[in-house]
Amino acid sequence: MPDRGGGPTGPRIRVGRPSRRIRTLLMTLGVLAALVMLFVMFAGFWTDWLWYRSVRYSSVFTTTLGTKVGLFAVFGVLMALAVGINIWLAHRLRPPLSAMSMEQQNLDRYRMSIAPYKKWALLAVATLVGLVAGASAAGQWRTWLLWINGVPFGQKDPQFHKDISFYTFDLPWFRFLLSFGFAAVVLSLIASALVHYLYGGLRLTSPGGRATAAATGHLSVLLGLFVGLKAIAYWLDRYGLAVKSSGLKSTDGWTGLRYVDANAYLPAKTILFIIALICAVLFFATLWRRTWQLPVIGFGLMVLSAVLIGGLYPAIVQKFQVQPNEQAKEAPYIKKNITATREAYGIDGTDVKDYAGKGDPKDKDKLRADVNDTASLRLLDPNIVSPTFQQQQQVRGYYQFPSTLDVDRYKKDGKEQDTVIGLRELNIKGIPERNWINDHFKYTHGYGAITANGTSITGEGEPDFTEKNLPTEGMLGKYEQRIYYGEKTTQYSIVGGPQAELDYSSDQGEKGYTYQGKSGVNLSNPVNRAAYAVAFGEPKMLYSGAIGKNSRILYNRTPKERVEAVAPWLTIDGDAYPAVVDGRIQWIVDAYTTTNGYPYASRTTLGDTTADSLTTGARSVVAQQNQVNYIRNSVKATVDAYDGTVSLYQWDTKDPVLKTWMKSFPGTVKPKSEISSALMDHLRYPQDLFKVQRELLTRYHVTDPGTFYTGSERWQVPDDPTTKEGNAVPPYYLSMKMPDQQKQTFSLTTTFTPKSRPNLGAFMAVDADAKSPDYGAIRVLKLPSETTVWGPQQAQSKFNSDAAVANAINIWKKGDSEVEYGNLLTVPLDGGLLYVEPVYLRGAGTNYPLLKKVLVNYGEKIAFKDTLDEALDEVFGGKAPDNGTKQPPGQPSGQQPPANQTVKQAVKDAQDAYDAGQKALGDKDWGAYGKAQKDLKDALDRIAKAETGGSDKNGKPGS
């Protein structure tokens, strides 16, 4: 066009497509970004596959992945087809264009804009709903495997007489299918209605009919399918009543039918099922009778019936039939609940016996003689002495012990004894110089198991170590001491390559080591290195010279992580514990099979039930939010501390849930017969299962429905009296014998108090020795309701208020020392209850606790002495029987009783020094205050020396 500006023309600015160079650059960047994203996704998949292959559980990975992919594909395609076909059908049934109304004129713009992209829009919508549905279905892989591999329980529920497996394996899958069907029908209905409206099949404001015959028939069929699915839902709801949680007076977590369920809801669901079927037929009939009249009437009838029959009628039955005589009406259903709950939690064989709670104080000689025969009273508290282990056996700052140690059994001189054990694990925070090489290549493992006799101490109140030093030496003999896998080992390490590891340090210097195990993933392959560099976000892995031909990366190193990974269908106990077995350190992990679909069995939340005063940080809680109503300790697992080998052993050979999972993952669980005798020596009854069972027994020790309903015999787990947090007392491992036993056995024990009362209500023990023929036998000693036997908190309160105890504790505290109470052990003894509690002192000059006193109570008598034998002698007024053995447990060799006069004088001097220091502090006379503190320390040292018989630091008698 001619220039109309009259002036010179300048350069034209052309706005158009970018240059070919820019387009090429953008395309290249896009391809690179896509490749990076794909490689990140591939890295996650590939590293998972390599890890499972390295632990030889690749079948778990392939089975789980294959199941997820299969469910994703099948249900994703089904949902996409359901929605896509209905959209296509709605478009196919669109009416021919007619005189345009205002409504149709407005919609015509949308029809024209979408017309060129109809196929793509259909494909996009179908793909989107398919992806969402497929992802949801993939999350149901456990439900599918349980259904397809379900094994019968061989027991039938008392209401419908169906095998328990129907509720645990079948019903969850049927409910998933039903929910998927509802989602498919609802999405198809919405999509079809929108298409019919867009193309004129449905009209909202246009004159004439609101829907064409084709649209009416199409939507009626979908509504009929919806109502038909609702009929199926009503039918399944009948069985769902058996696993439904509901409230009942004096119960928590009640599950199963009540009177109103069996006599109102159950017939109501059956009637509603029939009505829904009729209503569905009426909707399908619109294919021949193009009218909404009958289906609308039927649907209204169904809604009205749901309100009247499904809601109002049960409320009337509850109000006028049940409430006036609830105890009698509910008694048969309470009985069913009691029976099912006791079976589901394995407490149906609990032996509850009456126990007087008060022994005969006249026969003190017999009582004193029976103490050592009744229990090996453990003075070393694994929940307190970890700092002492740390102080005396840590050796280097880059080692650590867990805050709570473990109790096990080891043989010494041919005799089995309770032993406190802890592993010297790697503490990465204690590495002198932190860098990538030190953190992941040089400092790779801990070293050695440290053990101490649980029933004795040294002269200064320290643990009596039976395996100690670095490398360790003692009763364990020769074993592989390196710990590459442990509870505290959470970082990855790269071993076996050109970079030497630090084995341990000694007076001769550092000892080097190269890992010889086969665990971990080999990093020789550059693809593997790149994948792990991406997975761990560490690019140095790609080019570091510290990684060579034989380098292997170790990760997922805690026992709990490894067992959870290879058996994702198990619930893992919160406390793995170590044992030296056949020259190897093995972590022993208890694992549970659970379900929340056991009919009539009450539910419990595992995280709440297994919490106690030790789960505030010392140990983990099992499955925090898992609600279950069936649990079995069906698997014992081990993790080798050196090479990380995970072994799963079938423990409960009758558990149908475990059998189902073993069918789903064949070859992953070894038979019970493969458990070696050496390993069997260290297997024990798990704490978390015990805590679940004791919580249920607070209510379900009662088998009479009337007593259960009133709650008059309800118990509670007392709070731990040795702490201030107010959490439940933990169970304690202890070798002891119950009144009906002939000899001591390794047991797990706890106490109960009556609901809202502090006195003792019952004592519970389970045979925890896996070699025992009575393993798992639960014994409960029930005290009379009117008993005044002290409960744990009362016993602790009586201890604290005793004049001699209070005076000594106050003196200790005035010297800036910290008093810590050990485990309060309870032992049934000749009709009464014996309480024993070690008292530890963390002195101002030390940062670890030493056992200084032992508290003992039997009946109304309290003793507070330096040794257990002295305390028992005072309580029972006699001496320990001389059976020709060495010093009794708790009595250090060569210890002499302190001179009373010396102690009294030292106590008086300590009090005078404390008073002088307080006066000097008020006068701000710092010189006098310093002298008073020195005098106070001197007096406290004399007290401590007198308490330990004047022994020196090696436990030898002083002069």
CSV table of N, CA and C in Angstrom, one decimal, residues 336-450:
chain,number,residue,atom,x,y,z
A,336,LYS,N,-22.0,-62.6,72.2
A,336,LYS,CA,-21.4,-62.9,70.9
A,336,LYS,C,-20.2,-62.0,70.8
A,337,ASN,N,-20.3,-60.7,71.2
A,337,ASN,CA,-19.2,-59.8,71.1
A,337,ASN,C,-18.0,-60.2,72.0
A,338,ILE,N,-18.3,-60.7,73.2
A,338,ILE,CA,-17.3,-61.1,74.1
A,338,ILE,C,-16.5,-62.3,73.5
A,339,THR,N,-17.3,-63.3,73.0
A,339,THR,CA,-16.7,-64.5,72.4
A,339,THR,C,-15.8,-64.2,71.2
A,340,ALA,N,-16.3,-63.4,70.3
A,340,ALA,CA,-15.6,-63.0,69.1
A,340,ALA,C,-14.3,-62.2,69.4
A,341,THR,N,-14.5,-61.2,70.3
A,341,THR,CA,-13.3,-60.4,70.6
A,341,THR,C,-12.2,-61.2,71.3
A,342,ARG,N,-12.5,-62.1,72.2
A,342,ARG,CA,-11.5,-62.9,72.8
A,342,ARG,C,-10.8,-63.8,71.8
A,343,GLU,N,-11.6,-64.3,70.9
A,343,GLU,CA,-11.0,-65.2,69.8
A,343,GLU,C,-10.1,-64.4,68.9
A,344,ALA,N,-10.6,-63.2,68.5
A,344,ALA,CA,-9.8,-62.4,67.5
A,344,ALA,C,-8.5,-61.9,68.0
A,345,TYR,N,-8.4,-61.6,69.3
A,345,TYR,CA,-7.2,-61.1,69.9
A,345,TYR,C,-6.4,-62.1,70.6
A,346,GLY,N,-6.8,-63.4,70.5
A,346,GLY,CA,-6.0,-64.5,71.1
A,346,GLY,C,-6.0,-64.5,72.6
A,347,ILE,N,-7.1,-64.0,73.2
A,347,ILE,CA,-7.1,-63.9,74.7
A,347,ILE,C,-8.2,-64.9,75.2
A,348,ASP,N,-8.7,-65.7,74.3
A,348,ASP,CA,-9.8,-66.6,74.7
A,348,ASP,C,-9.3,-67.7,75.7
A,349,GLY,N,-8.0,-68.0,75.6
A,349,GLY,CA,-7.5,-69.0,76.5
A,349,GLY,C,-6.9,-68.5,77.8
A,350,THR,N,-7.2,-67.2,78.1
A,350,THR,CA,-6.7,-66.6,79.3
A,350,THR,C,-7.2,-67.3,80.6
A,351,ASP,N,-6.2,-67.6,81.5
A,351,ASP,CA,-6.6,-68.3,82.7
A,351,ASP,C,-6.7,-67.3,83.8
A,352,VAL,N,-7.9,-67.0,84.2
A,352,VAL,CA,-8.1,-66.0,85.3
A,352,VAL,C,-8.4,-66.7,86.6
A,353,LYS,N,-7.6,-66.5,87.6
A,353,LYS,CA,-7.8,-67.1,88.9
A,353,LYS,C,-7.8,-66.1,90.0
A,354,ASP,N,-8.6,-66.4,91.0
A,354,ASP,CA,-8.7,-65.5,92.2
A,354,ASP,C,-7.4,-65.6,93.0
A,355,TYR,N,-7.0,-64.5,93.5
A,355,TYR,CA,-5.7,-64.4,94.3
A,355,TYR,C,-6.0,-63.6,95.5
A,356,ALA,N,-5.6,-64.0,96.6
A,356,ALA,CA,-5.9,-63.3,97.9
A,356,ALA,C,-5.2,-62.0,97.9
A,357,GLY,N,-3.9,-61.9,97.5
A,357,GLY,CA,-3.3,-60.6,97.5
A,357,GLY,C,-2.5,-60.3,98.8
A,358,LYS,N,-2.7,-61.2,99.8
A,358,LYS,CA,-2.1,-61.0,101.1
A,358,LYS,C,-1.5,-62.3,101.5
A,359,GLY,N,-0.2,-62.3,101.7
A,359,GLY,CA,0.5,-63.5,102.2
A,359,GLY,C,0.4,-63.7,103.7
A,360,ASP,N,0.9,-64.7,104.2
A,360,ASP,CA,0.9,-65.0,105.7
A,360,ASP,C,2.1,-64.4,106.3
A,361,PRO,N,2.0,-63.3,107.0
A,361,PRO,CA,3.2,-62.6,107.5
A,361,PRO,C,3.9,-63.4,108.7
A,362,LYS,N,3.2,-64.4,109.2
A,362,LYS,CA,3.7,-65.2,110.3
A,362,LYS,C,4.8,-66.1,109.9
A,363,ASP,N,4.8,-66.6,108.7
A,363,ASP,CA,5.8,-67.5,108.2
A,363,ASP,C,6.8,-66.8,107.3
A,364,LYS,N,7.6,-65.9,108.0
A,364,LYS,CA,8.5,-65.1,107.3
A,364,LYS,C,9.7,-65.8,106.7
A,365,ASP,N,10.1,-66.9,107.5
A,365,ASP,CA,11.2,-67.6,107.0
A,365,ASP,C,10.9,-68.3,105.7
A,366,LYS,N,9.7,-68.8,105.6
A,366,LYS,CA,9.3,-69.5,104.3
A,366,LYS,C,9.2,-68.4,103.2
A,367,LEU,N,8.7,-67.3,103.5
A,367,LEU,CA,8.6,-66.2,102.5
A,367,LEU,C,10.0,-65.8,102.0
A,368,ARG,N,10.9,-65.6,102.9
A,368,ARG,CA,12.2,-65.2,102.5
A,368,ARG,C,12.9,-66.3,101.7
A,369,ALA,N,12.7,-67.6,102.0
A,369,ALA,CA,13.3,-68.7,101.3
A,369,ALA,C,12.7,-68.8,99.9
A,370,ASP,N,11.4,-68.4,99.8
A,370,ASP,CA,10.7,-68.6,98.5
A,370,ASP,C,11.0,-67.5,97.5
A,371,VAL,N,11.6,-66.3,97.9
A,371,VAL,CA,11.8,-65.2,97.0
A,371,VAL,C,12.7,-65.6,95.8
A,372,ASN,N,13.9,-66.1,96.1
A,372,ASN,CA,14.8,-66.4,95.1
A,372,ASN,C,14.3,-67.5,94.1
A,373,ASP,N,13.5,-68.4,94.7
A,373,ASP,CA,12.9,-69.5,93.9
A,373,ASP,C,11.8,-69.0,93.0
A,374,THR,N,11.1,-67.9,93.4
A,374,THR,CA,10.0,-67.4,92.7
A,374,THR,C,10.4,-66.5,91.5
A,375,ALA,N,11.4,-65.7,91.7
A,375,ALA,CA,11.8,-64.8,90.6
A,375,ALA,C,13.2,-64.4,90.6
A,376,SER,N,13.8,-64.2,89.5
A,376,SER,CA,15.1,-63.6,89.3
A,376,SER,C,14.9,-62.1,89.2
A,377,LEU,N,15.0,-61.4,90.3
A,377,LEU,CA,14.6,-60.0,90.4
A,377,LEU,C,15.6,-59.1,89.6
A,378,ARG,N,15.2,-58.5,88.5
A,378,ARG,CA,16.1,-57.8,87.7
A,378,ARG,C,16.3,-56.4,88.2
A,379,LEU,N,17.5,-56.0,88.7
A,379,LEU,CA,17.8,-54.7,89.2
A,379,LEU,C,18.2,-53.7,88.1
A,380,LEU,N,18.8,-54.2,87.0
A,380,LEU,CA,19.3,-53.4,86.0
A,380,LEU,C,18.1,-53.0,85.1
A,381,ASP,N,17.7,-51.7,85.1
A,381,ASP,CA,16.6,-51.3,84.3
A,381,ASP,C,17.1,-50.8,82.9
A,382,PRO,N,16.7,-51.5,81.8
A,382,PRO,CA,17.1,-51.2,80.5
A,382,PRO,C,16.7,-49.8,80.0
A,383,ASN,N,15.7,-49.3,80.7
A,383,ASN,CA,15.2,-48.0,80.3
A,383,ASN,C,15.9,-46.8,80.9
A,384,ILE,N,16.8,-47.1,81.9
A,384,ILE,CA,17.6,-46.1,82.6
A,384,ILE,C,19.1,-46.2,82.3
A,385,VAL,N,19.6,-47.4,82.2
A,385,VAL,CA,21.1,-47.5,82.2
A,385,VAL,C,21.8,-47.3,80.9
A,386,SER,N,21.1,-46.8,79.9
A,386,SER,CA,21.7,-46.6,78.6
A,386,SER,C,22.8,-45.5,78.8
A,387,PRO,N,22.6,-44.4,79.5
A,387,PRO,CA,23.7,-43.5,79.7
A,387,PRO,C,25.0,-44.1,80.4
A,388,THR,N,24.7,-45.1,81.2
A,388,THR,CA,25.9,-45.8,81.9
A,388,THR,C,26.6,-46.6,80.8
A,389,PHE,N,25.9,-47.3,80.0
A,389,PHE,CA,26.5,-48.0,78.9
A,389,PHE,C,27.3,-47.0,78.0
A,390,GLN,N,26.7,-45.9,77.7
A,390,GLN,CA,27.3,-44.9,76.9
A,390,GLN,C,28.6,-44.4,77.5
A,391,GLN,N,28.5,-44.1,78.8
A,391,GLN,CA,29.7,-43.5,79.5
A,391,GLN,C,30.9,-44.5,79.5
A,392,GLN,N,30.5,-45.8,79.8
A,392,GLN,CA,31.6,-46.7,80.0
A,392,GLN,C,32.0,-47.6,78.8
A,393,GLN,N,31.1,-47.7,77.8
A,393,GLN,CA,31.4,-48.6,76.7
A,393,GLN,C,31.3,-47.9,75.3
A,394,GLN,N,31.0,-46.6,75.3
A,394,GLN,CA,30.9,-45.9,74.0
A,394,GLN,C,32.3,-45.9,73.3
A,395,VAL,N,33.3,-45.6,74.1
A,395,VAL,CA,34.7,-45.7,73.7
A,395,VAL,C,35.1,-44.5,72.8
A,396,ARG,N,34.3,-44.3,71.7
A,396,ARG,CA,34.5,-43.2,70.8
A,396,ARG,C,33.2,-42.4,70.6
A,397,GLY,N,33.4,-41.1,70.3
A,397,GLY,CA,32.2,-40.2,70.1
A,397,GLY,C,31.3,-40.6,68.9
A,398,TYR,N,31.9,-41.3,68.0
A,398,TYR,CA,31.1,-41.7,66.8
A,398,TYR,C,30.4,-43.0,67.0
A,399,TYR,N,30.2,-43.5,68.2
A,399,TYR,CA,29.4,-44.6,68.6
A,399,TYR,C,28.3,-44.2,69.5
A,400,GLN,N,27.2,-45.0,69.6
A,400,GLN,CA,26.1,-44.7,70.4
A,400,GLN,C,25.3,-45.9,70.8
A,401,PHE,N,24.6,-45.8,71.9
A,401,PHE,CA,23.7,-46.9,72.3
A,401,PHE,C,22.2,-46.3,72.2
A,402,PRO,N,21.2,-47.2,72.0
A,402,PRO,CA,19.9,-46.7,72.0
A,402,PRO,C,19.5,-46.2,73.4
A,403,SER,N,18.5,-45.3,73.5
A,403,SER,CA,18.1,-44.8,74.8
A,403,SER,C,17.4,-45.8,75.6
A,404,THR,N,16.8,-46.8,75.0
A,404,THR,CA,16.3,-47.9,75.8
A,404,THR,C,16.9,-49.2,75.3
A,405,LEU,N,17.6,-49.9,76.2
A,405,LEU,CA,18.2,-51.2,75.9
A,405,LEU,C,17.2,-52.3,75.9
A,406,ASP,N,17.7,-53.5,75.6
A,406,ASP,CA,16.7,-54.7,75.5
A,406,ASP,C,17.1,-55.7,76.6
A,407,VAL,N,16.1,-56.5,76.9
A,407,VAL,CA,16.3,-57.6,77.8
A,407,VAL,C,16.2,-58.9,77.1
A,408,ASP,N,17.2,-59.8,77.3
A,408,ASP,CA,17.2,-61.1,76.6
A,408,ASP,C,17.7,-62.1,77.6
A,409,ARG,N,17.9,-63.3,77.1
A,409,ARG,CA,18.5,-64.4,78.0
A,409,ARG,C,19.7,-65.0,77.3
A,410,TYR,N,20.8,-65.1,78.1
A,410,TYR,CA,22.0,-65.8,77.7
A,410,TYR,C,22.5,-66.7,78.7
A,411,LYS,N,23.2,-67.7,78.3
A,411,LYS,CA,23.7,-68.7,79.3
A,411,LYS,C,25.1,-68.4,79.7
A,412,LYS,N,25.3,-68.4,81.0
A,412,LYS,CA,26.6,-68.2,81.6
A,412,LYS,C,26.9,-69.4,82.6
A,413,ASP,N,28.0,-70.0,82.3
A,413,ASP,CA,28.3,-71.2,83.1
A,413,ASP,C,27.2,-72.2,83.1
A,414,GLY,N,26.5,-72.3,81.9
A,414,GLY,CA,25.5,-73.3,81.7
A,414,GLY,C,24.1,-72.9,82.2
A,415,LYS,N,24.0,-71.8,82.9
A,415,LYS,CA,22.8,-71.4,83.5
A,415,LYS,C,22.2,-70.1,82.7
A,416,GLU,N,21.0,-70.2,82.4
A,416,GLU,CA,20.4,-69.0,81.7
A,416,GLU,C,20.1,-67.9,82.6
A,417,GLN,N,20.4,-66.7,82.2
A,417,GLN,CA,20.2,-65.5,83.1
A,417,GLN,C,19.6,-64.4,82.2
A,418,ASP,N,18.8,-63.5,82.9
A,418,ASP,CA,18.3,-62.4,82.2
A,418,ASP,C,19.5,-61.4,82.0
A,419,THR,N,19.5,-60.9,80.7
A,419,THR,CA,20.7,-60.0,80.3
A,419,THR,C,20.1,-58.8,79.6
A,420,VAL,N,20.8,-57.7,80.0
A,420,VAL,CA,20.5,-56.4,79.3
A,420,VAL,C,21.5,-56.2,78.2
A,421,ILE,N,21.1,-56.0,77.0
A,421,ILE,CA,22.0,-55.9,75.8
A,421,ILE,C,21.7,-54.6,75.0
A,422,GLY,N,22.8,-54.1,74.5
A,422,GLY,CA,22.7,-53.0,73.6
A,422,GLY,C,23.9,-53.0,72.6
A,423,LEU,N,23.6,-52.6,71.4
A,423,LEU,CA,24.6,-52.6,70.3
A,423,LEU,C,25.3,-51.2,70.3
A,424,ARG,N,26.6,-51.3,70.0
A,424,ARG,CA,27.4,-50.0,69.9
A,424,ARG,C,27.3,-49.6,68.4
A,425,GLU,N,26.3,-48.8,68.1
A,425,GLU,CA,26.0,-48.4,66.7
A,425,GLU,C,26.7,-47.2,66.3
A,426,LEU,N,26.8,-46.9,65.0
A,426,LEU,CA,27.4,-45.7,64.5
A,426,LEU,C,26.6,-44.5,64.8
A,427,ASN,N,27.3,-43.4,65.3
A,427,ASN,CA,26.6,-42.1,65.5
A,427,ASN,C,27.3,-41.1,64.6
A,428,ILE,N,26.6,-40.9,63.5
A,428,ILE,CA,27.2,-40.0,62.5
A,428,ILE,C,27.4,-38.6,63.0
A,429,LYS,N,26.6,-38.2,63.9
A,429,LYS,CA,26.7,-36.8,64.5
A,429,LYS,C,28.0,-36.7,65.3
A,430,GLY,N,28.6,-37.8,65.7
A,430,GLY,CA,29.8,-37.8,66.5
A,430,GLY,C,31.1,-37.9,65.7
A,431,ILE,N,31.0,-37.9,64.4
A,431,ILE,CA,32.2,-37.9,63.5
A,431,ILE,C,33.0,-36.7,63.7
A,432,PRO,N,34.3,-36.8,64.0
A,432,PRO,CA,35.1,-35.6,64.3
A,432,PRO,C,35.0,-34.5,63.2
A,433,GLU,N,35.1,-34.9,62.0
A,433,GLU,CA,35.1,-34.0,60.9
A,433,GLU,C,34.1,-34.4,59.9
A,434,ARG,N,33.0,-33.6,59.7
A,434,ARG,CA,31.9,-34.0,58.8
A,434,ARG,C,32.2,-33.6,57.4
A,435,ASN,N,32.2,-34.5,56.5
A,435,ASN,CA,32.2,-34.3,55.1
A,435,ASN,C,31.6,-35.5,54.4
A,436,TRP,N,31.4,-35.4,53.1
A,436,TRP,CA,30.8,-36.4,52.3
A,436,TRP,C,31.5,-37.8,52.4
A,437,ILE,N,32.8,-37.7,52.3
A,437,ILE,CA,33.6,-39.0,52.4
A,437,ILE,C,33.5,-39.6,53.7
A,438,ASN,N,33.7,-38.8,54.8
A,438,ASN,CA,33.6,-39.4,56.1
A,438,ASN,C,32.2,-39.9,56.4
A,439,ASP,N,31.2,-39.1,56.1
A,439,ASP,CA,29.9,-39.5,56.4
A,439,ASP,C,29.4,-40.8,55.7
A,440,HIS,N,29.9,-41.0,54.5
A,440,HIS,CA,29.3,-42.1,53.7
A,440,HIS,C,30.3,-43.2,53.2
A,441,PHE,N,31.6,-42.9,53.4
A,441,PHE,CA,32.6,-43.9,53.0
A,441,PHE,C,33.5,-44.4,54.1
A,442,LYS,N,33.9,-43.5,55.0
A,442,LYS,CA,34.8,-43.9,56.0
A,442,LYS,C,34.2,-44.5,57.3
A,443,TYR,N,33.2,-43.7,57.8
A,443,TYR,CA,32.5,-44.2,59.0
A,443,TYR,C,31.2,-44.9,58.5
A,444,THR,N,31.3,-46.2,58.5
A,444,THR,CA,30.2,-47.0,57.9
A,444,THR,C,29.4,-47.9,58.8
A,445,HIS,N,30.0,-48.2,60.0
A,445,HIS,CA,29.4,-49.3,60.8
A,445,HIS,C,29.8,-49.1,62.3
A,446,GLY,N,28.9,-49.7,63.1
A,446,GLY,CA,29.2,-49.7,64.5
A,446,GLY,C,30.0,-51.0,64.8
A,447,TYR,N,30.2,-51.2,66.2
A,447,TYR,CA,31.1,-52.3,66.5
A,447,TYR,C,30.7,-52.9,67.8
A,448,GLY,N,30.2,-54.1,67.9
A,448,GLY,CA,30.1,-54.9,69.1
A,448,GLY,C,28.8,-54.8,69.8
A,449,ALA,N,28.4,-55.9,70.5
A,449,ALA,CA,27.3,-56.0,71.4
A,449,ALA,C,27.8,-56.0,72.8
A,450,ILE,N,27.2,-55.1,73.6
A,450,ILE,CA,27.6,-55.0,75.1
A,450,ILE,C,26.4,-55.6,75.9
